[in-house]
Coordinates of C-alpha atoms in Angstrom, one line a residue:
Chain A
M629 CA -107.7 -6.9 30.6
E630 CA -107.6 -10.4 29.4
H631 CA -107.2 -9.2 25.9
T632 CA -104.1 -7.2 26.7
E633 CA -102.5 -10.1 28.5
H634 CA -102.6 -12.2 25.4
S635 CA -101.7 -9.6 22.8
I636 CA -98.1 -9.9 21.9
D637 CA -96.5 -7.2 19.9
P638 CA -94.6 -8.5 16.8
V639 CA -91.2 -7.1 17.8
Q640 CA -91.4 -8.8 21.2
E641 CA -92.4 -12.0 19.5
Q642 CA -89.4 -11.8 17.3
Q643 CA -87.1 -11.2 20.2
E644 CA -88.5 -14.2 22.1
H645 CA -88.0 -16.2 19.0
I646 CA -84.4 -15.2 18.8
Q647 CA -83.9 -16.0 22.4
R648 CA -85.4 -19.4 22.0
R649 CA -83.2 -20.1 18.9
T650 CA -80.1 -19.0 20.9
V651 CA -80.9 -21.3 23.7
L652 CA -81.5 -24.2 21.3
Q653 CA -78.3 -23.5 19.4
A654 CA -76.3 -23.3 22.7
A655 CA -77.9 -26.6 23.9
I656 CA -77.0 -28.3 20.6
G657 CA -73.5 -26.9 20.7
V658 CA -72.9 -28.0 24.3
G659 CA -74.3 -31.4 23.5
V660 CA -72.2 -32.0 20.4
G661 CA -69.1 -30.6 22.2
L662 CA -69.6 -33.0 25.2
S663 CA -70.1 -35.9 22.8
V664 CA -66.9 -35.2 21.0
L665 CA -65.0 -34.7 24.2
S666 CA -66.3 -37.9 25.7
T667 CA -65.4 -39.8 22.5
L668 CA -61.9 -38.4 22.7
Y669 CA -61.8 -39.6 26.3
V670 CA -62.1 -43.1 25.0
G671 CA -58.8 -42.4 23.3
V672 CA -57.1 -42.2 26.7
G673 CA -57.5 -46.0 26.8
F674 CA -55.1 -46.3 23.8
I675 CA -52.3 -45.6 26.2
P676 CA -52.0 -48.4 28.7
K677 CA -51.5 -47.7 32.4
V678 CA -48.0 -48.2 33.5
V679 CA -47.8 -50.6 36.5
V680 CA -44.4 -50.6 38.1
T681 CA -43.8 -54.1 39.3
P682 CA -40.6 -55.1 41.2
E683 CA -39.2 -56.4 37.9
K684 CA -39.6 -53.0 36.2
E685 CA -38.0 -50.8 38.9
P686 CA -35.0 -48.8 37.6
V687 CA -31.5 -49.8 38.8
K688 CA -30.6 -48.1 42.1
A689 CA -27.8 -48.1 44.7
G690 CA -27.2 -51.5 46.3
D691 CA -28.4 -53.6 43.3
I692 CA -26.2 -56.6 42.4
L693 CA -25.3 -57.2 38.7
V694 CA -26.3 -60.6 37.4
W695 CA -26.0 -62.4 34.1
A696 CA -28.8 -61.3 31.7
Q697 CA -28.7 -64.4 29.5
G698 CA -26.9 -67.7 28.8
A699 CA -26.4 -70.7 31.0
K700 CA -25.7 -68.5 34.1
A701 CA -28.7 -66.2 33.6
G702 CA -29.8 -64.8 36.9
Q703 CA -26.5 -65.7 38.7
E704 CA -24.2 -63.0 40.1
I705 CA -21.4 -61.8 38.0
T706 CA -17.9 -62.2 39.5
P707 CA -14.6 -60.6 38.6
A708 CA -13.5 -64.0 37.5
D709 CA -16.4 -64.2 35.0
L710 CA -15.3 -60.8 33.6
Q711 CA -11.7 -62.1 33.2
A712 CA -13.0 -65.2 31.4
A713 CA -15.3 -63.1 29.2
L714 CA -12.3 -61.1 27.9
K715 CA -11.3 -64.2 25.9
S716 CA -14.8 -64.6 24.4
D717 CA -16.7 -62.6 21.8
P718 CA -18.0 -60.1 22.8
P719 CA -15.4 -59.6 25.7
F720 CA -18.0 -58.3 28.1
I721 CA -21.1 -59.4 29.9
I722 CA -24.7 -58.2 29.5
A723 CA -26.2 -57.8 33.0
Y724 CA -29.4 -57.0 34.8
P725 CA -29.6 -55.5 38.3
K726 CA -30.9 -57.7 41.1
N727 CA -32.5 -56.2 44.1
P728 CA -30.8 -57.8 47.2
E729 CA -33.8 -57.1 49.4
N730 CA -36.3 -59.3 47.6
N731 CA -33.9 -61.1 45.2
V732 CA -35.9 -60.0 42.2
V733 CA -34.0 -59.6 38.9
K734 CA -35.2 -56.4 37.3
N735 CA -35.3 -57.6 33.8
Q736 CA -38.5 -56.2 32.6
L737 CA -37.3 -52.6 32.0
A738 CA -35.3 -52.3 28.8
T739 CA -33.1 -49.5 30.2
N740 CA -31.9 -51.8 33.0
T741 CA -29.8 -53.7 30.4
I742 CA -26.2 -53.1 31.5
M743 CA -22.8 -53.9 29.9
V744 CA -20.1 -54.8 32.4
M745 CA -16.4 -55.1 31.3
Q746 CA -13.0 -55.6 32.8
L747 CA -10.6 -53.0 31.4
E748 CA -7.0 -52.1 32.2
P749 CA -7.4 -49.7 35.2
S750 CA -4.6 -47.4 33.9
S751 CA -6.4 -46.9 30.5
L752 CA -9.4 -45.3 32.1
S753 CA -9.9 -41.6 32.2
P754 CA -10.0 -40.1 35.7
E755 CA -13.7 -39.3 35.4
T756 CA -14.5 -42.9 34.4
A757 CA -12.2 -44.4 37.0
K758 CA -14.1 -42.6 39.7
Y759 CA -17.2 -44.8 39.0
A760 CA -15.3 -48.0 38.2
A761 CA -13.9 -50.7 40.5
Q762 CA -10.4 -52.1 39.7
G763 CA -11.0 -51.4 36.1
I764 CA -14.5 -52.9 35.9
V765 CA -16.9 -50.5 34.2
A766 CA -20.6 -50.7 33.8
Y767 CA -22.7 -48.7 31.3
S768 CA -26.2 -48.7 30.0
A769 CA -26.4 -51.1 27.0
I770 CA -29.2 -49.2 25.3
C771 CA -27.8 -47.2 22.4
K772 CA -28.6 -43.5 22.5
H773 CA -29.4 -43.4 18.8
L774 CA -32.4 -45.7 18.3
G775 CA -32.5 -47.9 21.3
C776 CA -30.8 -51.1 20.2
T777 CA -28.8 -53.1 22.7
I778 CA -25.2 -52.2 21.9
S779 CA -23.9 -55.8 22.5
Q780 CA -20.8 -55.9 20.2
W781 CA -17.2 -55.0 20.5
K782 CA -15.3 -53.7 17.4
N783 CA -12.3 -51.5 16.8
N784 CA -11.5 -51.9 20.5
V785 CA -14.7 -50.0 21.5
W786 CA -18.4 -50.8 22.0
H787 CA -20.2 -51.1 18.7
C788 CA -23.9 -50.9 18.2
P789 CA -24.7 -53.1 15.1
C790 CA -27.9 -51.2 14.2
H791 CA -26.4 -48.0 12.8
G792 CA -22.7 -48.3 13.6
G793 CA -22.6 -46.2 16.8
E794 CA -19.3 -46.6 18.7
Y795 CA -18.5 -45.7 22.3
D796 CA -15.2 -45.7 24.1
P797 CA -15.8 -47.3 27.5
R798 CA -12.5 -45.9 28.8
Q799 CA -13.6 -42.3 28.4
G800 CA -17.1 -42.2 29.8
A801 CA -18.5 -43.9 26.7
K802 CA -17.5 -41.0 24.5
V803 CA -19.0 -41.3 21.0
V804 CA -16.1 -42.2 18.6
A805 CA -18.1 -43.1 15.5
G806 CA -21.6 -43.2 14.0
P807 CA -24.7 -41.0 14.2
V808 CA -25.1 -41.3 18.0
P809 CA -26.2 -38.1 19.7
G810 CA -24.4 -38.7 23.0
P811 CA -22.7 -41.2 25.3
V812 CA -24.5 -43.9 27.2
P813 CA -24.6 -43.2 31.0
Q814 CA -22.2 -45.0 33.3
L815 CA -23.4 -47.0 36.3
P816 CA -21.2 -46.3 39.4
I817 CA -20.1 -49.6 40.9
K818 CA -18.0 -51.1 43.6
L819 CA -16.8 -54.5 44.5
E820 CA -18.2 -56.2 47.6
G821 CA -16.3 -59.4 47.8
N822 CA -17.1 -61.2 44.6
R823 CA -20.2 -59.1 43.9
I824 CA -20.5 -56.1 41.6
V825 CA -22.8 -53.7 43.3
A826 CA -24.2 -50.4 42.0
T827 CA -23.5 -47.5 44.3
A828 CA -26.1 -45.3 42.6
G829 CA -28.4 -45.2 39.6
F830 CA -27.2 -44.3 36.1
L831 CA -25.3 -41.0 36.0
F832 CA -27.9 -39.6 33.6
K833 CA -31.0 -40.8 31.8
P834 CA -30.5 -44.1 29.9
G835 CA -32.3 -45.1 26.7
A836 CA -32.6 -43.7 23.2
D837 CA -32.2 -39.9 23.1
V838 CA -35.4 -39.0 21.3
Chain B
M585 CA -82.2 -66.5 -14.3
Y586 CA -80.6 -63.5 -16.0
K587 CA -84.0 -62.0 -16.6
W588 CA -85.0 -62.5 -13.0
L589 CA -81.8 -60.7 -11.8
D590 CA -82.1 -58.0 -14.5
E591 CA -85.6 -57.1 -13.5
R592 CA -84.4 -56.6 -9.9
L593 CA -80.9 -55.2 -10.3
D594 CA -81.1 -53.5 -13.7
L595 CA -78.1 -55.5 -14.9
Q596 CA -78.4 -54.1 -18.4
R597 CA -77.8 -50.6 -17.2
L598 CA -74.9 -51.7 -15.0
N599 CA -73.4 -53.4 -17.9
S600 CA -73.6 -50.5 -20.3
K601 CA -72.5 -48.0 -17.6
L602 CA -69.7 -49.8 -15.9
F603 CA -68.7 -53.1 -17.5
R604 CA -68.5 -51.6 -21.0
K605 CA -66.1 -49.0 -19.7
A606 CA -63.3 -48.6 -22.3
F607 CA -60.1 -49.8 -20.8
P608 CA -57.0 -48.6 -22.7
V609 CA -54.4 -51.3 -23.2
H610 CA -50.8 -50.7 -22.4
H611 CA -48.3 -53.0 -20.7
T612 CA -47.4 -50.4 -18.0
F613 CA -51.1 -50.0 -17.1
F614 CA -50.9 -53.4 -15.4
L615 CA -48.6 -52.2 -12.6
G616 CA -51.5 -50.8 -10.6
E617 CA -53.4 -54.1 -11.2
I618 CA -50.4 -56.1 -9.9
T619 CA -50.5 -53.9 -6.8
L620 CA -54.1 -54.8 -6.3
F621 CA -53.5 -58.5 -6.9
A622 CA -50.7 -58.4 -4.3
F623 CA -53.1 -56.8 -1.8
V624 CA -55.8 -59.5 -2.5
V625 CA -53.2 -62.2 -2.0
L626 CA -52.1 -60.5 1.2
V627 CA -55.7 -60.5 2.6
L628 CA -56.3 -64.1 1.6
T629 CA -53.0 -65.4 3.1
G630 CA -53.4 -63.1 6.0
V631 CA -56.8 -64.7 6.9
F632 CA -55.0 -68.1 6.9
L633 CA -52.3 -66.7 9.2
T634 CA -54.7 -65.1 11.7
L635 CA -56.5 -68.4 12.1
N636 CA -53.3 -70.0 13.4
Y637 CA -51.3 -67.2 14.9
E638 CA -51.5 -66.4 18.6
P639 CA -51.0 -62.6 19.3
S640 CA -49.5 -63.0 22.8
I641 CA -46.1 -63.2 24.5
R642 CA -47.2 -65.6 27.3
E643 CA -44.8 -68.4 27.8
V644 CA -45.8 -71.7 26.2
T645 CA -44.1 -75.1 26.3
T646 CA -43.7 -76.7 22.9
P647 CA -44.2 -80.5 22.4
D648 CA -40.4 -80.9 22.5
G649 CA -40.2 -79.1 25.9
Q650 CA -38.9 -75.7 24.9
K651 CA -40.3 -72.7 26.7
L652 CA -41.1 -70.0 24.1
P653 CA -43.3 -66.9 23.7
A654 CA -46.7 -67.9 22.3
A655 CA -46.4 -65.7 19.2
Y656 CA -43.0 -67.1 18.2
A657 CA -44.2 -70.7 18.9
S658 CA -47.3 -70.1 16.7
I659 CA -45.1 -69.2 13.8
L660 CA -43.3 -72.4 14.2
Y661 CA -46.7 -74.1 14.3
I662 CA -47.8 -72.3 11.1
D663 CA -44.6 -73.4 9.4
S664 CA -45.4 -77.0 10.4
L665 CA -48.8 -77.0 8.7
P666 CA -49.3 -78.3 5.2
F667 CA -48.1 -75.5 2.9
G668 CA -48.0 -73.3 6.1
A669 CA -44.5 -72.1 5.4
V670 CA -45.3 -71.4 1.8
I671 CA -48.4 -69.4 2.7
R672 CA -46.4 -67.4 5.2
S673 CA -43.7 -66.7 2.6
L674 CA -46.4 -65.8 0.1
H675 CA -47.7 -63.2 2.5
H676 CA -44.2 -61.9 3.1
W677 CA -43.2 -61.7 -0.6
S678 CA -46.6 -60.3 -1.6
A679 CA -46.0 -57.4 0.8
H680 CA -42.7 -56.7 -1.0
I681 CA -44.3 -57.0 -4.4
M682 CA -47.2 -54.8 -3.4
I683 CA -44.8 -52.0 -2.3
A684 CA -42.6 -52.5 -5.4
A685 CA -45.5 -52.5 -7.8
A686 CA -47.1 -49.5 -6.2
F687 CA -43.7 -47.7 -6.5
L688 CA -43.3 -48.6 -10.2
H689 CA -46.9 -47.6 -10.8
M690 CA -46.1 -44.2 -9.3
I691 CA -43.0 -43.8 -11.5
R692 CA -45.0 -44.7 -14.6
I693 CA -47.7 -42.1 -13.7
H694 CA -44.9 -39.5 -13.1
L695 CA -42.9 -40.3 -16.2
S696 CA -46.0 -40.1 -18.4
G697 CA -47.5 -36.9 -16.9
A698 CA -50.7 -38.7 -15.9
Y699 CA -50.7 -36.9 -12.5
K700 CA -51.7 -33.6 -14.2
K701 CA -55.1 -32.0 -14.1
P702 CA -57.7 -33.4 -13.5
R703 CA -55.9 -36.3 -11.7
E704 CA -54.1 -34.4 -8.9
L705 CA -56.4 -35.8 -6.3
N706 CA -55.8 -39.4 -7.3
W707 CA -52.1 -38.8 -7.3
L708 CA -52.4 -37.7 -3.6
V709 CA -54.6 -40.8 -2.8
G710 CA -51.9 -42.9 -4.5
I711 CA -49.1 -41.5 -2.4
G712 CA -51.3 -42.1 0.7
L713 CA -51.7 -45.7 -0.4
L714 CA -48.0 -46.2 -0.8
V715 CA -47.2 -44.7 2.6
L716 CA -50.0 -46.7 4.2
A717 CA -48.9 -49.9 2.6
I718 CA -45.3 -49.4 4.0
V719 CA -46.7 -48.6 7.4
T720 CA -48.9 -51.7 7.3
A721 CA -45.9 -53.9 6.3
F722 CA -43.9 -52.4 9.2
T723 CA -46.6 -53.2 11.8
G724 CA -46.4 -56.8 10.7
Y725 CA -42.6 -57.0 11.4
A726 CA -42.8 -57.6 15.1
L727 CA -45.6 -60.3 15.0
P728 CA -43.3 -63.3 14.6
F729 CA -41.6 -62.1 17.8
D730 CA -38.1 -63.4 17.0
N731 CA -34.9 -61.5 17.9
Y732 CA -34.5 -60.0 14.4
A733 CA -38.1 -58.8 14.2
I734 CA -38.0 -57.3 17.6
T735 CA -34.8 -55.4 17.0
A736 CA -36.0 -54.1 13.6
T737 CA -39.3 -53.0 15.2
K738 CA -37.6 -51.3 18.1
I739 CA -35.6 -49.1 15.7
G740 CA -38.9 -48.1 14.0
Y741 CA -40.4 -47.4 17.4
E742 CA -37.6 -45.1 18.4
I743 CA -37.8 -43.3 15.0
G744 CA -41.5 -42.8 15.6
A745 CA -40.7 -41.5 19.1
A746 CA -38.2 -39.0 17.5
A747 CA -41.1 -37.1 15.8
P748 CA -41.2 -33.7 17.5
W749 CA -43.9 -33.2 20.1
V750 CA -46.3 -35.9 19.0
G751 CA -43.8 -38.8 18.8
G752 CA -44.3 -40.0 22.3
L753 CA -48.1 -40.1 22.0
L754 CA -47.9 -41.7 18.6
V755 CA -45.7 -44.7 19.6
N756 CA -47.7 -45.1 22.9
I757 CA -50.8 -45.6 20.8
L758 CA -49.1 -47.8 18.2
F759 CA -47.1 -50.0 20.5
A760 CA -49.4 -49.9 23.6
G761 CA -46.8 -48.1 25.8
E762 CA -43.1 -48.5 26.2
F763 CA -41.4 -50.9 23.6
S764 CA -40.2 -53.9 25.5
N765 CA -39.8 -57.6 25.1
T766 CA -41.9 -58.0 28.2
N767 CA -44.7 -55.5 27.3
T768 CA -47.7 -57.9 27.2
Q769 CA -50.0 -55.5 25.4
M770 CA -47.6 -54.6 22.5
I771 CA -48.1 -57.7 20.3
P772 CA -52.0 -57.7 20.6
R773 CA -52.0 -54.0 19.8
L774 CA -49.7 -54.4 16.7
F775 CA -51.8 -57.4 15.7
S776 CA -55.1 -55.5 15.7
I777 CA -53.5 -52.6 13.8
H778 CA -51.8 -54.9 11.3
V779 CA -54.8 -57.2 10.5
L780 CA -57.7 -54.9 11.0
W781 CA -57.3 -51.1 11.1
L782 CA -54.7 -50.5 8.5
P783 CA -56.1 -53.1 6.0
L784 CA -59.6 -51.5 6.4
T785 CA -58.1 -48.1 5.7
L786 CA -56.2 -49.5 2.7
I787 CA -59.5 -51.1 1.3
A788 CA -61.3 -47.8 1.7
L789 CA -58.5 -45.9 0.0
I790 CA -58.1 -48.5 -2.8
G791 CA -61.9 -48.1 -3.4
L792 CA -61.6 -44.4 -3.6
H793 CA -58.5 -44.7 -5.9
L794 CA -60.5 -46.9 -8.3
L795 CA -63.7 -44.9 -8.1
I796 CA -61.9 -41.7 -9.0
M797 CA -60.1 -43.6 -11.8
V798 CA -63.4 -44.9 -13.2
K799 CA -65.0 -41.4 -12.9
Q800 CA -62.0 -39.6 -14.5
K801 CA -61.1 -42.3 -17.0
H802 CA -57.5 -43.3 -17.8
T803 CA -55.2 -41.0 -19.5
Q804 CA -55.1 -42.3 -23.0
P805 CA -52.0 -43.9 -24.3
K806 CA -50.0 -42.0 -26.9
Y807 CA -51.1 -44.4 -29.8
A808 CA -54.7 -43.6 -29.2
E809 CA -54.1 -40.0 -30.3
R810 CA -52.8 -41.3 -33.6
V811 CA -55.5 -44.0 -34.1
S812 CA -58.5 -42.0 -33.2
P813 CA -57.8 -38.5 -32.0
G814 CA -60.3 -37.0 -29.5
K815 CA -62.0 -40.4 -28.9
I816 CA -61.7 -42.8 -26.0
L817 CA -59.9 -45.9 -27.1
G818 CA -59.8 -49.2 -25.3
V819 CA -61.3 -52.6 -24.7
P820 CA -64.5 -53.1 -22.7
A821 CA -63.9 -53.7 -18.9
L822 CA -65.9 -56.9 -19.3
P823 CA -65.2 -59.3 -20.9
S824 CA -61.9 -58.3 -22.5
Q825 CA -60.2 -56.4 -19.8
G826 CA -61.6 -58.8 -17.2
I827 CA -60.2 -61.8 -18.9
M828 CA -56.8 -60.1 -19.2
A829 CA -56.8 -59.1 -15.5
G830 CA -58.0 -62.6 -14.5
I831 CA -55.1 -64.2 -16.4
L832 CA -52.7 -61.8 -15.0
F833 CA -54.0 -62.5 -11.5
L834 CA -53.5 -66.3 -12.0
V835 CA -50.0 -65.6 -13.4
Y836 CA -49.3 -63.4 -10.3
V837 CA -50.4 -66.2 -7.9
A838 CA -48.4 -68.8 -9.8
V839 CA -45.2 -66.8 -9.9
T840 CA -45.3 -65.6 -6.3
T841 CA -46.2 -69.1 -5.1
L842 CA -43.1 -70.4 -7.0
I843 CA -41.0 -67.7 -5.3
A844 CA -42.5 -68.4 -1.9
G845 CA -41.9 -72.2 -2.4
I846 CA -38.2 -71.6 -3.3
F847 CA -37.4 -68.8 -0.9
L848 CA -38.9 -69.3 2.5
A849 CA -39.3 -65.9 4.2
H850 CA -37.9 -64.8 7.5
P851 CA -36.7 -68.1 9.1
V852 CA -37.7 -67.4 12.7
Q853 CA -35.8 -70.4 14.0
A854 CA -32.5 -69.0 12.7
Y855 CA -33.0 -65.9 14.8
G856 CA -34.5 -67.4 17.9
P857 CA -36.7 -65.7 20.4
P858 CA -35.7 -62.2 21.6
T859 CA -32.6 -61.9 23.7
A860 CA -30.4 -59.0 25.0
N861 CA -28.1 -59.6 22.0
T862 CA -28.6 -57.5 19.0
P863 CA -28.4 -59.4 15.7
A864 CA -26.9 -57.5 12.7
V865 CA -30.2 -56.2 11.3
K866 CA -30.8 -54.8 7.9
P867 CA -34.2 -53.4 7.1
D868 CA -36.1 -54.4 4.0
W869 CA -35.2 -52.7 0.7
Y870 CA -37.9 -50.1 1.0
F871 CA -36.5 -48.9 4.3
L872 CA -32.8 -49.4 3.4
W873 CA -32.4 -45.9 2.0
I874 CA -33.7 -44.4 5.3
Y875 CA -31.4 -46.8 7.2
G876 CA -28.5 -45.5 5.0
I877 CA -29.3 -41.8 5.7
L878 CA -29.6 -42.5 9.4
Q879 CA -26.0 -43.7 9.4
M880 CA -24.8 -40.7 7.5
I881 CA -26.2 -37.9 9.7
P882 CA -23.4 -36.6 12.0
S883 CA -24.1 -37.1 15.7
N884 CA -23.9 -33.3 16.5
W885 CA -26.9 -32.3 14.4
K886 CA -29.0 -31.7 17.4
F887 CA -30.9 -28.9 19.0
E888 CA -33.9 -28.4 21.2
L889 CA -37.0 -26.3 20.4
L890 CA -40.0 -25.8 22.6
G891 CA -39.5 -29.0 24.5
A892 CA -38.8 -31.2 21.4
T893 CA -35.5 -32.6 20.5
F894 CA -34.3 -32.5 16.9
G895 CA -31.5 -35.0 16.9
P896 CA -29.8 -37.2 14.2
Q897 CA -32.7 -39.7 14.5
F898 CA -35.1 -36.9 13.6
W899 CA -33.2 -35.7 10.6
G900 CA -32.6 -39.2 9.2
G901 CA -35.7 -41.0 10.2
I902 CA -38.4 -38.3 10.0
F903 CA -37.2 -35.2 8.2
V904 CA -35.8 -36.6 5.0
P905 CA -38.7 -39.1 4.4
T906 CA -41.3 -36.5 5.2
L907 CA -39.6 -34.0 2.8
I908 CA -39.6 -36.6 0.0
I909 CA -43.3 -37.5 0.6
L910 CA -44.3 -33.8 0.6
G911 CA -42.2 -33.2 -2.5
A912 CA -43.9 -36.1 -4.3
A913 CA -47.3 -34.7 -3.2
A914 CA -46.5 -31.3 -4.6
I915 CA -45.6 -32.5 -8.1
P916 CA -49.0 -32.0 -9.8
F917 CA -49.3 -28.6 -8.2
I918 CA -45.8 -27.4 -9.3
D919 CA -46.4 -28.8 -12.8
A920 CA -49.9 -27.3 -13.0
Q921 CA -51.7 -26.5 -16.2
P922 CA -55.1 -24.9 -16.9
H923 CA -56.4 -27.5 -19.3
K924 CA -57.2 -31.2 -18.7
Q925 CA -54.7 -33.9 -19.6
R926 CA -56.1 -36.4 -22.0
Y927 CA -53.1 -38.2 -23.4
L928 CA -50.0 -39.6 -21.9
E929 CA -46.8 -37.8 -22.5
L930 CA -43.7 -39.5 -23.8
P931 CA -40.8 -39.5 -21.3
S932 CA -38.4 -38.8 -24.2
Q933 CA -40.2 -35.5 -25.0
H934 CA -40.0 -34.3 -21.4
P935 CA -36.3 -34.6 -20.7
G936 CA -36.5 -32.3 -17.6
R937 CA -39.0 -34.4 -15.9
T938 CA -37.6 -37.7 -17.0
S939 CA -34.1 -36.8 -15.9
F940 CA -35.5 -35.6 -12.5
V941 CA -37.0 -39.1 -12.0
I942 CA -33.7 -40.8 -13.0
G943 CA -31.9 -38.5 -10.6
M944 CA -34.3 -39.4 -7.8
L945 CA -33.9 -43.1 -8.5
M946 CA -30.1 -42.6 -8.3
F947 CA -30.7 -40.8 -4.9
Y948 CA -32.5 -43.9 -3.7
I949 CA -29.8 -46.2 -4.9
M950 CA -27.0 -44.1 -3.3
A951 CA -28.9 -43.8 0.0
T952 CA -29.4 -47.6 -0.1
L953 CA -25.6 -48.0 -0.7
A954 CA -25.1 -45.9 2.4
G955 CA -26.9 -48.6 4.2
Y956 CA -23.9 -50.8 3.6
K957 CA -21.6 -48.3 5.2
I958 CA -20.3 -50.6 7.9
D959 CA -20.1 -53.7 5.7
L960 CA -18.2 -51.9 2.9
N961 CA -16.2 -49.7 5.3
L962 CA -17.3 -46.5 3.4
P963 CA -16.2 -43.2 4.8
N964 CA -19.0 -40.8 5.7
A965 CA -17.6 -37.9 3.6
L966 CA -17.7 -40.1 0.5
L967 CA -21.3 -41.2 1.2
W968 CA -22.3 -37.5 1.4
V969 CA -20.8 -36.9 -2.0
L970 CA -22.5 -40.0 -3.4
V971 CA -25.9 -39.2 -2.0
L972 CA -25.9 -35.4 -2.8
F973 CA -23.9 -35.1 -6.0
V974 CA -24.2 -38.4 -7.9
P975 CA -28.0 -38.0 -8.3
I976 CA -27.6 -34.4 -9.5
L977 CA -24.8 -35.5 -11.9
T978 CA -27.0 -38.4 -13.1
G979 CA -29.9 -36.1 -13.7
V980 CA -27.8 -33.6 -15.7
V981 CA -26.2 -36.4 -17.8
A982 CA -29.6 -37.9 -18.4
Y983 CA -30.9 -34.6 -19.5
V984 CA -28.0 -34.0 -21.9
I985 CA -28.4 -37.5 -23.4
L986 CA -32.2 -37.1 -23.8
R987 CA -31.7 -33.7 -25.5
A988 CA -29.1 -35.1 -27.8
F989 CA -31.2 -38.1 -28.8
Y990 CA -34.7 -36.7 -28.9
G991 CA -34.2 -32.9 -28.9
K992 CA -34.0 -32.6 -32.7
A993 CA -36.4 -35.3 -33.5
P994 CA -39.6 -34.1 -35.2
Q995 CA -42.4 -33.6 -32.6
E996 CA -45.3 -36.0 -32.5
P997 CA -48.2 -34.6 -34.5
Q998 CA -50.1 -32.3 -32.2
V999 CA -53.8 -32.5 -32.0
G1000 CA -55.2 -29.0 -31.5
G1001 CA -55.7 -28.1 -27.9
L1002 CA -55.7 -31.7 -26.6
Q1003 CA -52.0 -32.2 -26.1
G1004 CA -50.6 -30.7 -22.9
S1005 CA -47.7 -28.3 -23.3
A1006 CA -44.3 -29.6 -22.4
A1007 CA -44.2 -28.2 -19.0
D1008 CA -41.4 -29.9 -17.1
D1009 CA -40.8 -29.8 -13.4

């Protein structure tokens, strides 16, 4: 009896051998696979976590437009400022939104950069006039082409110095020149006394269209 | 001393194996060496810069009371050190020279048919090196953190983001998230990539490039075929070639230091720290052609496919450069031959290939001209004609002239089986 227990027929031995090999191969495969996957997981750390601080919130209804730079940086823009800006170069003001609830200027989000300008109310197209206040228009300042701040005025329209994109602020920032894929979004505004206040967020997504 | 070292390191064998390697002498063979010298100078000056540069945008107060981003302030500090501004300029101009020399080296290889079998692989490594050198230069742009640098880098960021499907991930990794003047992780990330990862990759690729070159040997200059056909002609790597290279290196350092002393690079104070205003930026000459093409692409070239946008930025910034890089990589495989290339070919005897190179150079010049579209008030239609037809016309004219001048000239004496057939691409 003992003898038969220990005798293993060669075919069976081979089969056991194959099983053992399969198990080992599977174990190695799983091990290597998991190692590779866990190494790739390290790569997740290459993309930093996005922390939305009050300074990084996108512009929304109720925000007040303030000077982005210069001597008056952080102060509220008044219609008188815009009138005065018309005589300077460029004839508009670059603004950031300020949250009236906590008085935080939201200047840490690039797409919060806004151009505000006083135009002749009769020159605006009906669609543009709908979101303007007494000829004052506000648009995203981030060029739709490759994300430069538009920041110049040439040929009586907005001019992005990077690749020559031009937008007509009277007609919903319609593209009039350059390789720009589309208009920049308008920011609906109203006048509350001397303040310029956003009545909603941008009409569509701001920032380079890529 | 020599004996002691020789017993341990077998210097005699090293000498006969490597240092006696025959190095063919031709003035255009120094273009690759100049590229290498520029890289060495970049590493040395780069070490000096890293020791004094602060990769951070935290606000610091300078001795005269200005509040500035730390990176910007540290550039002002570097400029105030003894020879600091010169070393920074040397770093800047050496980057330009490295790219220019690599480009000329590539043209030399192309014009003389040295990319042919068995050197296809090294041609590919070379193209990789040129692209990598340009990317490395780009990652250094933003480090001074002035208004000009930030605007230029932002454009590069958006071009990267315009790559279909992978663009967002790519720029997230390269720039540590969204590009912004207030992104505190962006400058440290670019710094690490610019001073560590890309240079390490460059060193590895340069090593591979040289190793393959030593293994395969240079293509012999044309005169070697007349002087001693079928034999390797050249001066030993050491001492002769070593002395020539050493002198050239010193000349390189002397000339670039003179340039750096006279033309101070990138005056950060003139641009100031980043603001919401966009300065009128022009990219460096090796990007100017892409910049020109970007301005020519009509705004309505746009469609969407499987969630990716193919807009004007993609066509100008990604598609055209990729097409040119792939085209360059394909050259040795289009112009394939069954036998090994031993001798350089004369550009005059390969009018097709030579006029193709001249046409491509004209394309580069015309696309660069398009970069001055706004300054020169050039209409878009004219630029399209200039960029598409002038290079073709130039190529055809060059071909006709080459044929007229050299077509009927007696061929160089052919050495049986060694000389490649005049296969032009």
